[in-house]
Amino acid sequence: MTKTILPGQTIGIIGGGQLGRMMALAAKEAGFKIAVLDPGMDSPTGQVADIEIIAPYDDAQALEELAEASDVITYEFENIDAAGLEKLMEHAYVPQGAELIRITQNRIFEKQAIADAGVPIADYIAAETFEELKEKSSQLAYPFVVKTAKGGYDGKGQQLVSKETELAMAEPLFKNGACVAEAFIEFDKEISVIIQRNVHGEAAILPIGENIHKDHILHETIVPARVAESTIGLAKAAAGKIADRLEMVGTLAVEMFVLKDGGILVNELAPRPHNSGHYSIEGTNISQFHQHIRAICGWPLRKPKLWADTVMVNVLGEHVAPLASKISRYPDWSIHLYGKDEAKHKRKMGHVTILTDDIEKTLNEIDESGIWPE
């Protein structure tokens, strides 16, 4: 069953973080109302919503309240209960379904789904216990990375194992359940492909970004990615195969490694708007948030177009004060802060987007600003 959701109707969002906030702001431009479910008072999304339901994500009564208030429901993060989402679908319109959540919140299911789509991934093994990992470890060459199957982000929940004597370092990860071990890839660059698909199966891909990480947290996204056109073609084809295989609706971010020879390996999936797509608010004719709203509401998708070369840089807690002190020096910077109550160290507080005709010059400007020290 598909529906067309029109301005004046209400979009429900599970999750009150910055992705929900930017989703809500895009929706409100078109005249939609917003309801949000989040356990925190005055969440970033709650600050701009029409209806704020403050309760845990798995609260059955709160989900029922969200269903009653909303004409369509979406989510802004993947760590929600897939079974609860499936139950919600019995009396609410959730066009993205629960299967995509079930797959992407478990690395074992996710890797199998990517492989089933005929897309290249790093060699890996799955293990329910540390003993099983020890038994299977000979199937992988060292070094390899052991990751928890569930949970873990920004580098958490994983352990690099460089040789057999280091294998025991991965044992604590199994306290959280099954794990995957995957070959350590010597890659040239990291890119992300954000593909969006509406309820009618129409898909669109944002211009592809190149990602620079610091301490396992995204630092910069550079668009267009500085890779060969042939690599762009491979990346778009891989994302399309995965989206079709999963019959996804909404937004899927496909994170990839670019190899020395220009080939690609898919690393991870995120079933929602993605940090690396924030550049699109100023950088393209249709942001990932506007397109996501169009997708879940049954509207036709717009073909994305890049206005100019663009750099997006994350603002973490330690960057907020130095950024505020230097805003007046950079008239070409678009500044987004997310309304979070406390600027904690390493916490994502906002981002800056810069449209440019000289990417290298802009990257130097960011470095020389002193806001993001090495």
Short mmCIF file of C-alpha atoms in Angstrom, two decimals:
data_model
loop_
_atom_site.label_atom_id
_atom_site.label_comp_id
_atom_site.label_asym_id
_atom_site.label_seq_id
_atom_site.Cartn_x
_atom_site.Cartn_y
_atom_site.Cartn_z
CA MET A 1 0.00 0.00 0.00
CA THR A 2 1.35 3.42 -0.94
CA LYS A 3 -0.05 6.82 -0.09
CA THR A 4 0.63 10.37 -1.19
CA ILE A 5 1.12 12.59 1.86
CA LEU A 6 0.30 16.24 1.25
CA PRO A 7 1.19 19.56 2.90
CA GLY A 8 -0.87 20.12 6.02
CA GLN A 9 -0.61 16.47 7.01
CA THR A 10 1.68 15.28 9.81
CA ILE A 11 5.00 13.45 9.50
CA GLY A 12 6.00 11.47 12.59
CA ILE A 13 9.71 11.05 13.33
CA ILE A 14 11.13 8.42 15.68
CA GLY A 15 14.24 10.03 17.16
CA GLY A 16 14.90 13.62 18.17
CA GLY A 17 18.50 14.19 17.10
CA GLN A 18 20.00 16.48 14.48
CA LEU A 19 18.99 14.31 11.52
CA GLY A 20 15.36 14.51 12.63
CA ARG A 21 15.73 18.25 13.14
CA MET A 22 17.00 18.85 9.60
CA MET A 23 14.35 16.47 8.24
CA ALA A 24 11.67 18.40 10.13
CA LEU A 25 12.90 21.80 8.91
CA ALA A 26 12.81 20.56 5.31
CA ALA A 27 9.28 19.21 5.79
CA LYS A 28 8.02 22.39 7.41
CA GLU A 29 9.18 24.41 4.40
CA ALA A 30 6.61 22.48 2.37
CA GLY A 31 3.86 23.00 4.95
CA PHE A 32 3.93 19.66 6.79
CA LYS A 33 3.39 19.34 10.52
CA ILE A 34 5.87 17.36 12.61
CA ALA A 35 5.41 14.96 15.52
CA VAL A 36 8.49 13.53 17.23
CA LEU A 37 9.08 10.71 19.71
CA ASP A 38 12.24 11.02 21.81
CA PRO A 39 13.07 10.27 25.46
CA GLY A 40 14.79 13.65 25.94
CA MET A 41 13.09 16.91 26.81
CA ASP A 42 13.82 19.75 24.36
CA SER A 43 15.56 17.50 21.81
CA PRO A 44 16.97 19.08 18.63
CA THR A 45 13.91 17.83 16.69
CA GLY A 46 11.53 18.60 19.53
CA GLN A 47 12.56 22.26 19.37
CA VAL A 48 11.08 22.57 15.85
CA ALA A 49 8.23 20.02 16.08
CA ASP A 50 4.50 20.71 16.43
CA ILE A 51 3.93 17.67 18.66
CA GLU A 52 6.57 16.40 21.09
CA ILE A 53 6.10 12.97 22.68
CA ILE A 54 8.68 12.40 25.41
CA ALA A 55 9.08 8.68 26.05
CA PRO A 56 11.44 5.77 25.33
CA TYR A 57 11.49 4.56 21.71
CA ASP A 58 10.06 1.18 22.70
CA ASP A 59 7.19 2.61 24.77
CA ALA A 60 4.10 0.95 23.20
CA GLN A 61 1.71 3.67 24.39
CA ALA A 62 3.96 6.45 23.08
CA LEU A 63 4.30 4.72 19.69
CA GLU A 64 0.51 4.42 19.56
CA GLU A 65 0.24 8.13 20.34
CA LEU A 66 2.72 8.90 17.55
CA ALA A 67 0.69 6.72 15.15
CA GLU A 68 -2.54 8.53 16.02
CA ALA A 69 -0.92 11.93 15.47
CA SER A 70 0.86 11.08 12.18
CA ASP A 71 -0.14 10.43 8.59
CA VAL A 72 3.26 8.87 7.82
CA ILE A 73 6.10 7.79 10.12
CA THR A 74 9.84 7.79 9.46
CA TYR A 75 12.94 7.45 11.65
CA GLU A 76 16.21 9.33 11.99
CA PHE A 77 18.44 6.57 13.35
CA GLU A 78 18.69 2.79 13.02
CA ASN A 79 19.00 1.64 16.62
CA ILE A 80 15.29 1.15 17.16
CA ASP A 81 13.57 -2.16 17.78
CA ALA A 82 12.71 -3.78 14.44
CA ALA A 83 9.99 -5.92 16.02
CA GLY A 84 8.44 -2.85 17.62
CA LEU A 85 8.53 -1.05 14.29
CA GLU A 86 6.84 -4.02 12.63
CA LYS A 87 4.09 -3.93 15.24
CA LEU A 88 3.69 -0.18 14.70
CA MET A 89 3.08 -0.87 11.01
CA GLU A 90 -0.14 -2.70 11.91
CA HIS A 91 -1.85 0.62 12.67
CA ALA A 92 0.42 3.29 11.13
CA TYR A 93 1.80 4.10 7.67
CA VAL A 94 5.56 3.36 7.77
CA PRO A 95 6.59 3.15 4.09
CA GLN A 96 10.23 2.31 4.92
CA GLY A 97 9.11 -0.84 6.72
CA ALA A 98 11.08 -2.70 9.37
CA GLU A 99 13.21 -5.06 7.27
CA LEU A 100 15.83 -2.45 6.35
CA ILE A 101 16.28 -1.66 10.05
CA ARG A 102 16.56 -5.35 10.93
CA ILE A 103 19.29 -5.86 8.34
CA THR A 104 21.35 -2.72 8.90
CA GLN A 105 21.46 -2.93 12.70
CA ASN A 106 23.25 -6.28 12.47
CA ARG A 107 26.57 -6.40 10.60
CA ILE A 108 26.20 -10.11 9.85
CA PHE A 109 22.81 -9.61 8.16
CA GLU A 110 24.09 -6.46 6.46
CA LYS A 111 27.15 -8.10 4.91
CA GLN A 112 25.06 -11.01 3.65
CA ALA A 113 22.55 -8.59 2.07
CA ILE A 114 25.33 -6.64 0.33
CA ALA A 115 26.88 -9.85 -0.98
CA ASP A 116 23.45 -11.07 -2.14
CA ALA A 117 23.13 -7.86 -4.16
CA GLY A 118 26.27 -8.85 -6.08
CA VAL A 119 28.35 -6.00 -4.68
CA PRO A 120 32.01 -6.46 -3.59
CA ILE A 121 32.83 -6.43 0.13
CA ALA A 122 35.93 -7.27 2.16
CA ASP A 123 36.48 -10.93 3.07
CA TYR A 124 34.86 -11.65 6.43
CA ILE A 125 33.83 -14.33 8.88
CA ALA A 126 30.95 -14.33 11.38
CA ALA A 127 31.32 -15.77 14.87
CA GLU A 128 28.79 -16.22 17.65
CA THR A 129 31.51 -16.72 20.29
CA PHE A 130 35.19 -15.99 20.80
CA GLU A 131 35.89 -19.74 20.56
CA GLU A 132 34.27 -19.78 17.12
CA LEU A 133 36.39 -16.78 16.08
CA LYS A 134 39.55 -18.66 17.13
CA GLU A 135 38.46 -21.71 15.13
CA LYS A 136 37.69 -19.66 12.00
CA SER A 137 40.50 -17.11 12.23
CA SER A 138 42.73 -19.06 9.84
CA GLN A 139 40.23 -18.20 7.06
CA LEU A 140 41.40 -14.56 7.17
CA ALA A 141 44.87 -13.14 6.68
CA TYR A 142 46.22 -10.80 9.37
CA PRO A 143 45.60 -7.99 10.04
CA PHE A 144 41.81 -8.03 10.39
CA VAL A 145 39.23 -6.00 12.32
CA VAL A 146 36.76 -7.61 14.72
CA LYS A 147 33.48 -5.70 15.16
CA THR A 148 30.40 -6.30 17.25
CA ALA A 149 27.49 -7.43 15.05
CA LYS A 150 25.15 -5.01 16.83
CA GLY A 151 25.83 -1.48 18.05
CA GLY A 152 29.08 0.43 17.74
CA TYR A 153 29.63 3.64 15.80
CA ASP A 154 32.37 6.24 15.28
CA GLY A 155 34.99 3.52 15.81
CA LYS A 156 33.43 2.05 18.97
CA GLY A 157 32.84 -1.69 19.31
CA GLN A 158 35.79 -2.83 17.21
CA GLN A 159 39.35 -4.14 17.62
CA LEU A 160 42.23 -4.37 15.15
CA VAL A 161 44.02 -7.72 15.36
CA SER A 162 47.46 -7.57 13.70
CA LYS A 163 48.72 -11.07 14.53
CA GLU A 164 47.58 -14.30 16.16
CA THR A 165 48.97 -13.38 19.59
CA GLU A 166 46.65 -10.32 19.61
CA LEU A 167 43.48 -12.34 19.04
CA ALA A 168 42.60 -12.31 22.76
CA MET A 169 42.23 -8.50 22.53
CA ALA A 170 38.96 -9.10 20.68
CA GLU A 171 37.44 -11.38 23.32
CA PRO A 172 35.71 -8.58 25.32
CA LEU A 173 33.68 -7.63 22.23
CA PHE A 174 31.76 -10.91 22.50
CA LYS A 175 30.16 -9.75 25.77
CA ASN A 176 27.73 -7.91 23.47
CA GLY A 177 27.00 -11.02 21.37
CA ALA A 178 28.08 -12.18 17.93
CA CYS A 179 30.87 -10.42 16.01
CA VAL A 180 32.25 -10.21 12.50
CA ALA A 181 35.92 -10.21 11.59
CA GLU A 182 36.77 -8.58 8.30
CA ALA A 183 39.98 -8.20 6.33
CA PHE A 184 41.82 -4.94 6.95
CA ILE A 185 41.69 -3.02 3.68
CA GLU A 186 44.51 -0.84 2.39
CA PHE A 187 42.34 1.75 0.69
CA ASP A 188 43.07 4.99 -1.12
CA LYS A 189 39.99 6.99 -0.10
CA GLU A 190 36.64 6.62 1.63
CA ILE A 191 33.48 7.76 -0.15
CA SER A 192 29.78 7.62 0.61
CA VAL A 193 26.93 7.26 -1.85
CA ILE A 194 23.55 8.56 -0.67
CA ILE A 195 20.76 6.95 -2.66
CA GLN A 196 17.13 7.83 -2.11
CA ARG A 197 14.13 5.88 -3.37
CA ASN A 198 10.44 6.68 -3.19
CA VAL A 199 7.48 4.35 -2.67
CA HIS A 200 7.10 3.94 -6.45
CA GLY A 201 10.67 2.60 -6.86
CA GLU A 202 12.08 5.80 -8.40
CA ALA A 203 15.66 6.41 -7.22
CA ALA A 204 18.09 9.35 -7.18
CA ILE A 205 21.72 9.63 -6.06
CA LEU A 206 23.36 12.70 -4.57
CA PRO A 207 26.75 13.83 -5.94
CA ILE A 208 29.28 11.51 -4.30
CA GLY A 209 31.39 12.79 -1.41
CA GLU A 210 34.90 11.91 -0.26
CA ASN A 211 35.15 11.49 3.51
CA ILE A 212 38.05 12.41 5.79
CA HIS A 213 37.94 10.97 9.32
CA LYS A 214 39.72 11.97 12.53
CA ASP A 215 39.65 9.58 15.50
CA HIS A 216 37.04 7.47 13.67
CA ILE A 217 34.64 10.46 13.48
CA LEU A 218 33.78 12.11 10.16
CA HIS A 219 35.74 15.38 9.93
CA GLU A 220 35.24 16.60 6.34
CA THR A 221 33.24 15.65 3.26
CA ILE A 222 34.60 16.93 -0.06
CA VAL A 223 32.25 17.04 -3.06
CA PRO A 224 32.78 15.96 -5.75
CA ALA A 225 34.95 13.11 -4.49
CA ARG A 226 38.47 13.31 -5.93
CA VAL A 227 38.29 9.94 -7.69
CA ALA A 228 38.14 8.73 -11.29
CA GLU A 229 34.87 8.85 -13.24
CA SER A 230 35.08 5.07 -13.58
CA THR A 231 35.06 4.80 -9.77
CA ILE A 232 31.99 7.06 -9.59
CA GLY A 233 30.26 4.72 -12.04
CA LEU A 234 31.12 1.65 -9.97
CA ALA A 235 29.95 3.35 -6.77
CA LYS A 236 26.60 4.43 -8.21
CA ALA A 237 25.98 0.99 -9.71
CA ALA A 238 26.76 -0.71 -6.36
CA ALA A 239 24.38 1.59 -4.44
CA GLY A 240 21.65 1.00 -7.01
CA LYS A 241 22.00 -2.79 -6.75
CA ILE A 242 21.79 -2.67 -2.95
CA ALA A 243 18.77 -0.34 -2.94
CA ASP A 244 16.93 -2.52 -5.45
CA ARG A 245 17.79 -5.74 -3.61
CA LEU A 246 16.49 -4.31 -0.33
CA GLU A 247 13.51 -2.59 -2.04
CA MET A 248 14.33 0.31 0.25
CA VAL A 249 12.25 3.46 0.63
CA GLY A 250 13.67 6.71 1.97
CA THR A 251 17.42 7.19 2.30
CA LEU A 252 20.33 4.76 2.29
CA ALA A 253 23.93 5.88 2.80
CA VAL A 254 26.41 3.38 1.36
CA GLU A 255 29.92 3.84 2.75
CA MET A 256 32.70 2.50 0.50
CA PHE A 257 36.44 2.09 0.29
CA VAL A 258 38.15 3.17 -2.95
CA LEU A 259 41.08 0.85 -3.72
CA LYS A 260 44.41 1.81 -5.29
CA ASP A 261 43.24 0.51 -8.68
CA GLY A 262 40.01 2.58 -8.57
CA GLY A 263 37.81 -0.35 -7.58
CA ILE A 264 35.38 -0.18 -4.66
CA LEU A 265 34.43 -2.29 -1.65
CA VAL A 266 31.27 -1.55 0.32
CA ASN A 267 31.96 -1.09 4.04
CA GLU A 268 28.70 -0.16 5.79
CA LEU A 269 25.10 0.89 5.24
CA ALA A 270 23.07 3.52 7.11
CA PRO A 271 19.28 3.50 6.45
CA ARG A 272 18.76 7.24 6.97
CA PRO A 273 20.14 10.64 6.03
CA HIS A 274 23.86 10.68 6.72
CA ASN A 275 26.43 13.07 8.13
CA SER A 276 28.29 13.03 4.81
CA GLY A 277 25.18 14.32 3.03
CA HIS A 278 24.78 17.49 5.08
CA TYR A 279 26.67 19.43 2.40
CA SER A 280 23.59 19.05 0.16
CA ILE A 281 21.57 21.65 2.09
CA GLU A 282 23.53 24.45 0.38
CA GLY A 283 25.51 22.47 -2.18
CA THR A 284 22.74 20.96 -4.32
CA ASN A 285 19.35 21.79 -5.76
CA ILE A 286 17.72 19.19 -3.47
CA SER A 287 19.11 18.35 -0.04
CA GLN A 288 19.11 14.81 1.33
CA PHE A 289 16.45 15.94 3.83
CA HIS A 290 14.07 17.45 1.26
CA GLN A 291 14.51 14.38 -0.94
CA HIS A 292 13.87 12.05 2.00
CA ILE A 293 10.57 13.80 2.71
CA ARG A 294 9.59 13.54 -0.96
CA ALA A 295 10.48 9.82 -0.94
CA ILE A 296 8.41 8.82 2.09
CA CYS A 297 5.49 11.04 1.04
CA GLY A 298 5.20 9.46 -2.41
CA TRP A 299 6.30 12.55 -4.33
CA PRO A 300 8.47 12.34 -7.46
CA LEU A 301 12.18 12.72 -6.75
CA ARG A 302 14.26 15.56 -8.10
CA LYS A 303 17.46 14.83 -10.05
CA PRO A 304 20.24 16.16 -7.79
CA LYS A 305 22.58 18.79 -9.22
CA LEU A 306 25.72 20.18 -7.54
CA TRP A 307 25.79 23.98 -7.58
CA ALA A 308 29.53 24.23 -6.91
CA ASP A 309 32.39 22.24 -5.40
CA THR A 310 31.59 21.95 -1.70
CA VAL A 311 33.33 21.13 1.57
CA MET A 312 31.44 20.18 4.73
CA VAL A 313 33.31 20.11 8.05
CA ASN A 314 31.88 18.79 11.32
CA VAL A 315 31.68 20.94 14.45
CA LEU A 316 32.31 18.88 17.58
CA GLY A 317 31.94 20.07 21.15
CA GLU A 318 35.50 21.38 21.36
CA HIS A 319 35.02 23.42 18.15
CA VAL A 320 31.91 25.39 19.18
CA ALA A 321 33.61 28.20 21.14
CA PRO A 322 36.45 28.82 18.63
CA LEU A 323 33.94 28.79 15.77
CA ALA A 324 31.72 31.34 17.51
CA SER A 325 34.70 33.63 18.06
CA LYS A 326 35.64 33.60 14.36
CA ILE A 327 32.29 33.67 12.53
CA SER A 328 32.81 37.28 11.43
CA ARG A 329 35.95 36.36 9.46
CA TYR A 330 34.28 33.91 7.08
CA PRO A 331 31.24 35.33 5.24
CA ASP A 332 31.18 32.38 2.79
CA TRP A 333 30.68 29.78 5.52
CA SER A 334 27.17 28.41 6.16
CA ILE A 335 26.94 27.51 9.83
CA HIS A 336 24.54 24.93 11.23
CA LEU A 337 24.26 24.27 14.97
CA TYR A 338 21.88 21.57 16.15
CA GLY A 339 20.44 22.96 19.37
CA LYS A 340 22.10 20.41 21.67
CA ASP A 341 22.22 21.46 25.29
CA GLU A 342 25.85 20.66 26.12
CA ALA A 343 28.99 21.00 23.98
CA LYS A 344 30.71 17.77 25.06
CA HIS A 345 34.14 16.78 23.73
CA LYS A 346 33.80 14.78 20.47
CA ARG A 347 30.01 15.27 20.41
CA LYS A 348 28.60 16.35 17.05
CA MET A 349 27.20 19.81 17.65
CA GLY A 350 26.87 21.15 14.10
CA HIS A 351 28.61 21.56 10.76
CA VAL A 352 29.93 24.21 8.40
CA THR A 353 29.40 24.09 4.63
CA ILE A 354 31.54 26.04 2.17
CA LEU A 355 30.83 26.35 -1.57
CA THR A 356 34.07 27.00 -3.43
CA ASP A 357 35.78 27.29 -6.79
CA ASP A 358 39.05 25.99 -5.31
CA ILE A 359 38.78 22.95 -3.01
CA GLU A 360 42.47 22.94 -2.01
CA LYS A 361 42.33 26.61 -1.07
CA THR A 362 39.21 25.99 1.03
CA LEU A 363 40.77 22.98 2.78
CA ASN A 364 43.76 25.18 3.64
CA GLU A 365 41.42 27.91 4.91
CA ILE A 366 39.75 25.39 7.24
CA ASP A 367 43.12 24.21 8.56
CA GLU A 368 44.45 27.74 9.01
CA SER A 369 41.33 28.94 10.85
CA GLY A 370 42.59 27.29 14.03
CA ILE A 371 39.12 25.95 14.82
CA TRP A 372 40.01 22.34 13.94
CA PRO A 373 43.59 21.80 15.22
CA GLU A 374 45.47 18.66 14.19
#
